[in-house]
Amino acid sequence: MIGVAIVGLGYIGKVHLQTLLRIPGVKVKALVGRRVERLRELAETYGVPKVTDDYTELLADPEIQVVHNCTPNHLHYPINRAFLQAGKHILSEKPLATTSQETAELARLAEQNSLLTGINFCYRYYPAVQEAAAQVRNGALGKVHTVIGSYLQDWLLYDTDYDWRLEKDAAGSSNVIGDIGSHWFHLAQFVTGSRITEVMADLKTTLPVRKKPCAGGEEGQYTEYEVEVEDYGSILVHFDSGASGVFTVSQLCAGRKCWIDLQVYGFKAGLAWNHERSTQLWIGHRSQANQFLMESPQLQLPETKRYALLPTGHPIGYHDAVYNMFRDFYLNLGLKLDGREPTHPLPDFAEGHRELLITEAILQSHQEKRWVEVP
Ligand SMILES: NC(=O)c1ccc[n+]([C@@H]2O[C@H](COP(=O)([O-])OP(=O)(O)OC[C@H]3O[C@@H](n4cnc5c(N)ncnc54)[C@H](O)[C@@H]3O)[C@@H](O)[C@H]2O)c1
């Protein structure tokens, strides 16, 4: 049994907890959070033996081999660093940290200590996305020339909508680019198999003053808060393959909940995928009728069938995409602990570092109003 601790049990921490119950050979042994009383209820429900509000208690705990870090962004660096130094494998939430100095150090520490790392870029684990990447790899599209898309949400549309993601101290210097832009450009690079090398960005804080709920105050009591981070961005991108592209991200697009749209066009065919219809892969043709491939363990390419967990016609969902990610992580960990090479490509801390470099290049491009190379 591999012993696991989860730090941060908010929205995504609970998704990690529930998903880990499905992974064979893994036992969640500790929950770490700020409100121990609430954690106790969760621990009882899911049979977790230990709860604490202090993650440092687990650094020397021999029962814990893997840590899932699900805290807000500013805590990713100190918590990931402490556990890497303590020799624990880590599956962290994105973004890996808030600056590229921090992410470089985390990637270096993981490498030096020979630890397995992963970042929960879960959208790439939908079967249709795996299929899209495999079709690009096997040449079905021909040379890719254009990649376009968006990631749109509406949960920050009103000035009374509030979250730690709007505060620099917790989110880092970026809100929407680091939060959901990172998902989009990770997907675009994964599906095309190429890297973003240059960016040209236009960012905006659509609502620069928001109503922040007063701490401990009655419902409806607010203070005015000046938001310094962006909630909208449109970015032109160049890929190392020679492809060009553009994407838009926003958290204020009424009606769009988790609208991740990715379109990839080559000289032979095009592909399009949208998270709100995640089972479908659109395949576009110039000289014949277009197609829709439904995710399917029967109809997908041999290397992507394992991600389509149910018989054709039974759609999988977000929890299953996260499961697909965790399954590959723990399969790799099993191989590593046996002294063998991991076989499943994973978004790791080195990848998390590159995503931060892209985020920083986007922020710099907007500030300087010019194209910026990703280092
Ligand atoms: N991969 C994805 O699809 C995805 C989805 C949502 C969130 N995320 C990422 O996950 C992270 C958390 O986001 P969320 O939406 O779950 O936020 P959240 O606010 O719902 O949860 C964060 C939790 O961390 C806890 N916390 C704060 N300080 C702590 C500390 N010192 N020790 C332990 N726990 C502490 C909070 O009490 C809270 O329960 C963010 O970095 C976010 O970018 C990723």
Coordinates of C-alpha atoms and ligand atoms in Angstrom, one line a residue:
M1 CA 0.0 0.0 0.0
I2 CA 1.3 3.4 -1.0
G3 CA 0.4 6.0 1.8
V4 CA -0.9 9.3 0.6
A5 CA -1.5 12.7 2.2
I6 CA -3.8 15.4 0.8
V7 CA -3.1 19.0 1.7
G8 CA -6.0 21.4 1.1
L9 CA -9.5 20.0 1.1
G10 CA -11.5 22.7 -0.8
Y11 CA -13.1 22.0 -4.2
I12 CA -10.3 20.2 -5.9
G13 CA -8.9 18.5 -2.8
K14 CA -12.2 16.6 -2.4
V15 CA -12.0 15.6 -6.0
H16 CA -8.5 14.2 -5.3
L17 CA -9.8 12.4 -2.2
Q18 CA -12.7 10.7 -4.0
T19 CA -10.6 9.8 -7.0
L20 CA -7.8 8.2 -4.9
L21 CA -10.4 5.8 -3.6
R22 CA -10.5 4.3 -7.1
I23 CA -6.8 3.7 -7.4
P24 CA -5.7 0.2 -6.4
G25 CA -2.8 -0.1 -4.0
V26 CA -3.2 3.4 -2.6
K27 CA -4.5 4.5 0.8
V28 CA -5.2 8.1 1.9
K29 CA -3.6 8.2 5.4
A30 CA -3.7 11.9 6.2
L31 CA -5.8 15.1 5.4
V32 CA -4.3 18.5 6.0
G33 CA -6.4 21.6 6.2
R34 CA -7.1 24.8 8.1
R35 CA -10.4 23.7 9.7
V36 CA -9.7 20.4 11.5
E37 CA -13.3 20.0 12.6
R38 CA -14.5 19.8 9.0
L39 CA -11.7 17.6 8.1
R40 CA -12.7 15.1 10.8
E41 CA -16.1 14.6 9.2
L42 CA -14.4 14.0 5.8
A43 CA -11.9 11.7 7.4
E44 CA -14.7 9.6 9.1
T45 CA -16.7 9.5 5.8
Y46 CA -13.7 8.2 3.8
G47 CA -11.9 6.2 6.5
V48 CA -8.8 8.4 6.7
P49 CA -6.9 7.8 10.0
K50 CA -5.2 11.2 10.5
V51 CA -6.1 14.9 10.3
T52 CA -4.0 17.9 11.0
D53 CA -3.7 21.6 10.3
D54 CA 0.1 21.5 10.1
Y55 CA 1.6 19.8 7.0
T56 CA 5.1 19.9 8.6
E57 CA 3.9 17.1 10.9
L58 CA 4.0 14.7 7.9
L59 CA 7.4 15.6 6.6
A60 CA 9.1 12.8 8.5
D61 CA 6.1 10.4 8.6
P62 CA 7.3 7.1 7.0
E63 CA 3.6 6.1 6.4
I64 CA 3.4 8.9 3.7
Q65 CA 5.1 8.3 0.3
V66 CA 3.0 10.6 -1.8
V67 CA 1.6 14.1 -1.2
H68 CA -1.3 15.7 -3.2
N69 CA -1.0 19.5 -2.9
C70 CA -4.4 21.1 -3.4
T71 CA -3.9 24.4 -1.6
P72 CA -4.2 27.9 -3.2
N73 CA -1.4 28.9 -5.6
H74 CA 0.9 30.7 -3.2
L75 CA 1.2 27.6 -1.0
H76 CA 2.3 25.3 -3.8
Y77 CA 5.9 26.4 -3.6
P78 CA 6.6 26.1 0.1
I79 CA 4.6 22.9 0.5
N80 CA 6.0 21.2 -2.6
R81 CA 9.5 22.2 -1.7
A82 CA 9.3 20.9 1.9
F83 CA 7.9 17.5 0.8
L84 CA 10.4 17.2 -2.0
Q85 CA 13.2 17.8 0.5
A86 CA 11.7 15.2 2.7
G87 CA 11.8 12.7 -0.2
K88 CA 8.1 12.4 -0.9
H89 CA 6.6 12.0 -4.4
I90 CA 4.2 14.8 -5.3
L91 CA 1.1 15.3 -7.4
S92 CA 0.5 19.0 -7.3
E93 CA -2.3 21.3 -8.5
K94 CA -1.5 23.8 -11.1
P95 CA 0.0 26.3 -11.5
L96 CA 3.1 24.6 -10.1
A97 CA 4.1 27.8 -8.2
T98 CA 3.7 31.6 -8.6
T99 CA 7.1 32.5 -10.2
S100 CA 9.5 30.7 -12.6
Q101 CA 12.3 31.0 -10.0
E102 CA 10.2 28.9 -7.7
T103 CA 9.1 26.4 -10.4
A104 CA 12.8 26.0 -11.6
E105 CA 13.8 25.1 -8.1
L106 CA 11.0 22.6 -7.6
A107 CA 11.8 20.9 -11.0
R108 CA 15.5 20.7 -10.0
L109 CA 14.8 19.3 -6.5
A110 CA 12.5 16.6 -8.0
E111 CA 15.2 15.6 -10.5
Q112 CA 18.0 15.7 -7.9
N113 CA 16.0 13.6 -5.4
S114 CA 14.7 11.2 -8.2
L115 CA 11.1 11.8 -7.2
L116 CA 8.0 11.3 -9.3
T117 CA 6.0 14.4 -9.9
G118 CA 2.8 15.2 -11.6
I119 CA 0.6 18.2 -12.2
N120 CA -3.2 17.8 -12.5
F121 CA -3.6 19.0 -16.1
C122 CA -6.6 16.7 -16.1
Y123 CA -8.3 17.9 -19.3
R124 CA -5.8 16.1 -21.5
Y125 CA -7.0 12.8 -19.9
Y126 CA -10.4 12.8 -21.7
P127 CA -10.4 10.0 -24.2
A128 CA -11.2 12.4 -27.1
V129 CA -8.3 14.6 -26.3
Q130 CA -5.9 11.6 -26.1
E131 CA -7.3 10.5 -29.5
A132 CA -6.7 14.0 -30.9
A133 CA -3.1 14.0 -29.8
A134 CA -2.6 10.5 -31.2
Q135 CA -4.1 11.5 -34.6
V136 CA -1.8 14.5 -34.8
R137 CA 1.2 12.2 -34.0
N138 CA 0.3 9.6 -36.6
G139 CA 0.0 12.2 -39.3
A140 CA -3.8 12.2 -39.9
L141 CA -3.9 16.0 -40.0
G142 CA -0.7 16.5 -42.0
K143 CA 1.5 19.4 -40.9
V144 CA -0.4 21.5 -38.4
H145 CA -0.5 25.2 -39.4
T146 CA -3.1 26.8 -37.1
V147 CA -4.3 26.3 -33.5
I148 CA -7.1 28.4 -32.1
G149 CA -9.4 28.3 -29.1
S150 CA -10.6 29.6 -25.8
Y151 CA -11.3 28.8 -22.2
L152 CA -14.3 30.8 -21.0
Q153 CA -16.2 30.8 -17.7
D154 CA -18.8 33.2 -16.2
W155 CA -18.4 32.7 -12.4
L156 CA -16.7 36.1 -12.0
L157 CA -19.2 38.1 -14.0
Y158 CA -20.8 40.1 -11.1
D159 CA -18.8 42.5 -8.9
T160 CA -20.1 40.6 -5.9
D161 CA -18.3 37.4 -7.2
Y162 CA -15.2 37.0 -5.1
D163 CA -12.4 34.5 -4.7
W164 CA -8.7 34.3 -3.5
R165 CA -7.8 34.0 -7.3
L166 CA -8.4 37.8 -7.4
E167 CA -5.7 38.5 -4.8
K168 CA -2.1 38.7 -5.9
D169 CA -0.9 37.4 -2.5
A170 CA -2.7 34.1 -3.0
A171 CA -2.9 33.8 -6.8
G172 CA 0.5 35.2 -7.8
S173 CA 0.9 37.9 -10.5
S174 CA -1.7 36.3 -12.7
N175 CA -5.3 35.3 -12.3
V176 CA -6.9 34.0 -15.5
I177 CA -3.8 33.1 -17.4
G178 CA -2.3 31.0 -14.6
D179 CA -5.7 29.6 -13.6
I180 CA -7.3 28.5 -16.8
G181 CA -5.0 29.8 -19.6
S182 CA -2.4 27.3 -18.3
H183 CA -4.9 24.5 -18.9
W184 CA -5.5 25.8 -22.5
F185 CA -1.9 26.1 -23.5
H186 CA -1.0 22.8 -21.9
L187 CA -3.7 21.1 -24.0
A188 CA -2.7 22.9 -27.2
Q189 CA 0.9 21.8 -26.7
F190 CA 0.0 18.3 -25.7
V191 CA -2.4 17.8 -28.7
T192 CA 0.0 19.3 -31.3
G193 CA 3.1 17.8 -29.7
S194 CA 4.9 21.1 -30.1
R195 CA 5.9 24.0 -27.8
I196 CA 4.8 27.6 -27.6
T197 CA 7.9 29.7 -28.3
E198 CA 6.6 33.3 -28.6
V199 CA 3.5 35.2 -27.4
M200 CA 1.8 38.5 -28.0
A201 CA -0.8 39.3 -25.3
D202 CA -3.6 41.7 -24.6
L203 CA -4.8 41.4 -21.0
K204 CA -7.5 43.3 -19.1
T205 CA -9.1 43.5 -15.6
T206 CA -12.6 43.9 -16.8
L207 CA -13.9 44.6 -13.2
P208 CA -11.1 46.5 -11.5
V209 CA -13.1 47.1 -8.3
R210 CA -15.0 44.2 -6.6
K211 CA -17.0 43.8 -3.5
K212 CA -15.0 41.6 -1.1
P213 CA -17.1 39.9 1.7
C214 CA -16.1 41.2 5.1
A215 CA -14.2 38.6 7.2
G216 CA -16.6 37.3 9.9
G217 CA -19.2 39.9 8.8
E218 CA -22.9 39.3 8.1
E219 CA -23.9 38.1 4.6
G220 CA -24.1 41.1 2.3
Q221 CA -21.4 43.1 4.0
Y222 CA -18.6 44.1 1.7
T223 CA -15.5 46.2 1.4
E224 CA -14.4 47.6 -2.0
Y225 CA -11.4 45.7 -3.3
E226 CA -9.1 46.9 -6.1
V227 CA -8.2 44.0 -8.3
E228 CA -4.7 44.0 -9.7
V229 CA -4.8 40.8 -11.6
E230 CA -6.3 40.2 -15.1
D231 CA -9.6 38.4 -15.7
Y232 CA -9.4 38.5 -19.5
G233 CA -6.7 37.8 -22.1
S234 CA -6.3 37.3 -25.8
I235 CA -3.0 35.9 -26.9
L236 CA -1.3 35.3 -30.2
V237 CA 1.1 32.3 -30.1
H238 CA 3.8 30.8 -32.2
F239 CA 4.7 27.1 -31.9
D240 CA 8.2 25.6 -32.5
S241 CA 6.6 23.4 -35.3
G242 CA 5.9 26.6 -37.3
A243 CA 2.2 26.7 -36.4
S244 CA 0.5 29.9 -35.3
G245 CA -2.5 30.4 -33.1
V246 CA -4.6 32.5 -30.9
F247 CA -6.7 31.9 -27.8
T248 CA -9.0 33.9 -25.5
V249 CA -9.6 33.4 -21.8
S250 CA -12.1 35.1 -19.6
Q251 CA -14.1 34.4 -16.4
L252 CA -16.9 36.9 -17.3
C253 CA -18.5 35.3 -20.4
A254 CA -22.2 34.9 -19.4
G255 CA -23.4 31.4 -20.1
R256 CA -20.0 29.8 -20.6
K257 CA -19.3 27.6 -17.6
C258 CA -16.2 25.6 -18.5
W259 CA -16.0 26.3 -22.2
I260 CA -12.6 24.9 -23.3
D261 CA -12.4 25.0 -27.0
L262 CA -9.4 23.7 -29.0
Q263 CA -9.2 23.6 -32.8
V264 CA -6.2 22.3 -34.6
Y265 CA -5.9 22.6 -38.4
G266 CA -3.4 20.7 -40.6
F267 CA -3.0 20.5 -44.4
K268 CA -4.9 17.2 -44.6
A269 CA -7.6 17.6 -41.9
G270 CA -8.8 19.5 -38.8
L271 CA -9.7 18.5 -35.3
A272 CA -11.9 20.3 -32.7
W273 CA -12.8 19.4 -29.1
N274 CA -14.9 21.3 -26.6
H275 CA -15.1 20.4 -22.9
E276 CA -18.8 21.1 -22.7
R277 CA -19.3 18.2 -25.2
S278 CA -16.3 16.3 -24.0
T279 CA -17.2 12.9 -25.5
Q280 CA -17.0 14.2 -29.1
L281 CA -14.0 14.7 -31.4
W282 CA -14.9 16.7 -34.5
I283 CA -12.8 15.7 -37.5
G284 CA -13.0 18.2 -40.4
H285 CA -12.3 17.5 -44.1
R286 CA -12.0 19.6 -47.2
S287 CA -13.2 17.1 -49.7
Q288 CA -15.5 14.7 -47.9
A289 CA -18.2 15.0 -45.1
N290 CA -16.9 16.0 -41.7
Q291 CA -17.0 13.3 -38.9
F292 CA -17.8 13.1 -35.2
L293 CA -15.9 10.4 -33.3
M294 CA -17.6 9.5 -30.0
E295 CA -15.1 8.4 -27.3
S296 CA -14.9 4.7 -27.5
P297 CA -12.8 1.8 -26.4
Q298 CA -13.8 0.1 -29.7
L299 CA -13.3 2.9 -32.2
Q300 CA -10.3 4.8 -30.9
L301 CA -6.7 4.2 -31.8
P302 CA -5.1 1.3 -29.9
E303 CA -2.9 3.6 -27.8
T304 CA -5.8 5.8 -26.6
K305 CA -8.5 3.1 -25.9
R306 CA -7.4 2.7 -22.3
Y307 CA -8.7 6.2 -21.5
A308 CA -12.2 5.4 -22.7
L309 CA -13.2 3.6 -19.5
L310 CA -16.8 2.6 -20.5
P311 CA -18.4 0.9 -23.5
T312 CA -19.2 3.1 -26.4
G313 CA -22.2 5.4 -25.8
H314 CA -21.5 5.7 -22.0
P315 CA -19.9 9.0 -21.5
I316 CA -17.2 9.5 -18.9
G317 CA -16.8 12.7 -17.0
Y318 CA -14.5 15.1 -15.2
H319 CA -13.9 12.7 -12.3
D320 CA -12.9 10.0 -14.8
A321 CA -10.5 12.3 -16.5
V322 CA -8.8 13.0 -13.2
Y323 CA -8.9 9.2 -12.5
N324 CA -7.1 8.6 -15.8
M325 CA -4.4 11.1 -14.8
F326 CA -4.0 9.6 -11.3
R327 CA -4.0 6.0 -12.7
D328 CA -1.0 6.9 -15.0
F329 CA 0.7 8.6 -12.1
Y330 CA 0.4 5.6 -9.8
L331 CA 1.3 3.1 -12.6
N332 CA 4.5 5.1 -13.2
L333 CA 5.1 5.2 -9.4
G334 CA 4.7 1.4 -9.1
L335 CA 7.3 1.0 -12.0
K336 CA 9.7 3.5 -10.4
L337 CA 9.5 1.8 -7.0
D338 CA 10.3 -1.5 -8.8
G339 CA 13.4 0.2 -10.3
R340 CA 11.9 0.3 -13.7
E341 CA 11.3 3.2 -16.1
P342 CA 7.9 4.9 -16.0
T343 CA 6.0 4.3 -19.2
H344 CA 3.1 6.8 -19.2
P345 CA 4.0 10.4 -20.3
L346 CA 2.8 12.7 -17.5
P347 CA 2.7 16.5 -17.0
D348 CA 5.5 16.7 -14.4
F349 CA 7.3 19.5 -12.6
A350 CA 9.6 20.2 -15.5
E351 CA 6.4 20.8 -17.6
G352 CA 5.0 22.9 -14.8
H353 CA 8.1 25.1 -14.9
R354 CA 7.6 25.6 -18.7
E355 CA 4.0 26.6 -18.2
L356 CA 5.1 29.3 -15.7
L357 CA 7.6 30.6 -18.3
I358 CA 4.7 30.9 -20.7
T359 CA 2.5 32.7 -18.2
E360 CA 5.4 35.1 -17.4
A361 CA 6.1 35.8 -21.1
I362 CA 2.4 36.6 -21.5
L363 CA 2.4 39.1 -18.6
Q364 CA 5.6 40.7 -20.0
S365 CA 4.2 40.9 -23.5
H366 CA 1.1 42.7 -22.3
Q367 CA 3.2 45.1 -20.2
E368 CA 5.7 45.9 -23.0
K369 CA 3.1 45.7 -25.9
R370 CA 5.3 43.4 -28.0
W371 CA 6.0 39.8 -28.9
V372 CA 8.0 38.0 -26.2
E373 CA 10.0 34.8 -26.5
V374 CA 9.3 32.0 -24.0
P375 CA 12.8 31.3 -22.5
Ligands
LIG1 N1 -6.7 20.9 -12.2 C1 -7.9 21.5 -12.1 O1 -8.8 21.3 -12.9 C2 -8.1 22.4 -10.9 C3 -9.5 22.8 -10.6 C4 -9.7 23.6 -9.5 C5 -8.6 24.1 -8.8 N2 -7.3 23.8 -9.2 C6 -6.2 24.3 -8.4 O2 -6.2 23.7 -7.1 C7 -5.8 24.7 -6.1 C8 -7.0 24.8 -5.1 O3 -8.1 25.3 -5.8 P1 -9.6 25.1 -5.2 O4 -10.5 25.6 -6.2 O5 -9.8 23.8 -4.6 O6 -9.5 26.2 -4.0 P2 -10.4 26.2 -2.6 O7 -10.3 27.6 -2.1 O8 -11.7 25.6 -2.9 O9 -9.6 25.2 -1.7 C9 -8.3 25.5 -1.2 C10 -8.2 24.8 0.2 O10 -6.9 24.9 0.7 C11 -7.0 25.1 2.1 N3 -5.9 25.7 2.7 C12 -5.5 27.0 2.7 N4 -4.3 27.2 3.4 C13 -4.0 26.0 3.8 C14 -2.8 25.5 4.5 N5 -1.9 26.3 5.0 N6 -2.7 24.2 4.8 C15 -3.7 23.3 4.3 N7 -4.8 23.7 3.6 C16 -4.9 25.0 3.4 C17 -8.3 26.0 2.3 O11 -8.8 26.0 3.6 C18 -9.2 25.3 1.2 O12 -10.0 24.3 1.8 C19 -5.5 26.0 -6.9 O13 -4.1 26.1 -7.0 C20 -6.2 25.8 -8.2 O14 -5.5 26.4 -9.3 C21 -7.1 22.9 -10.2

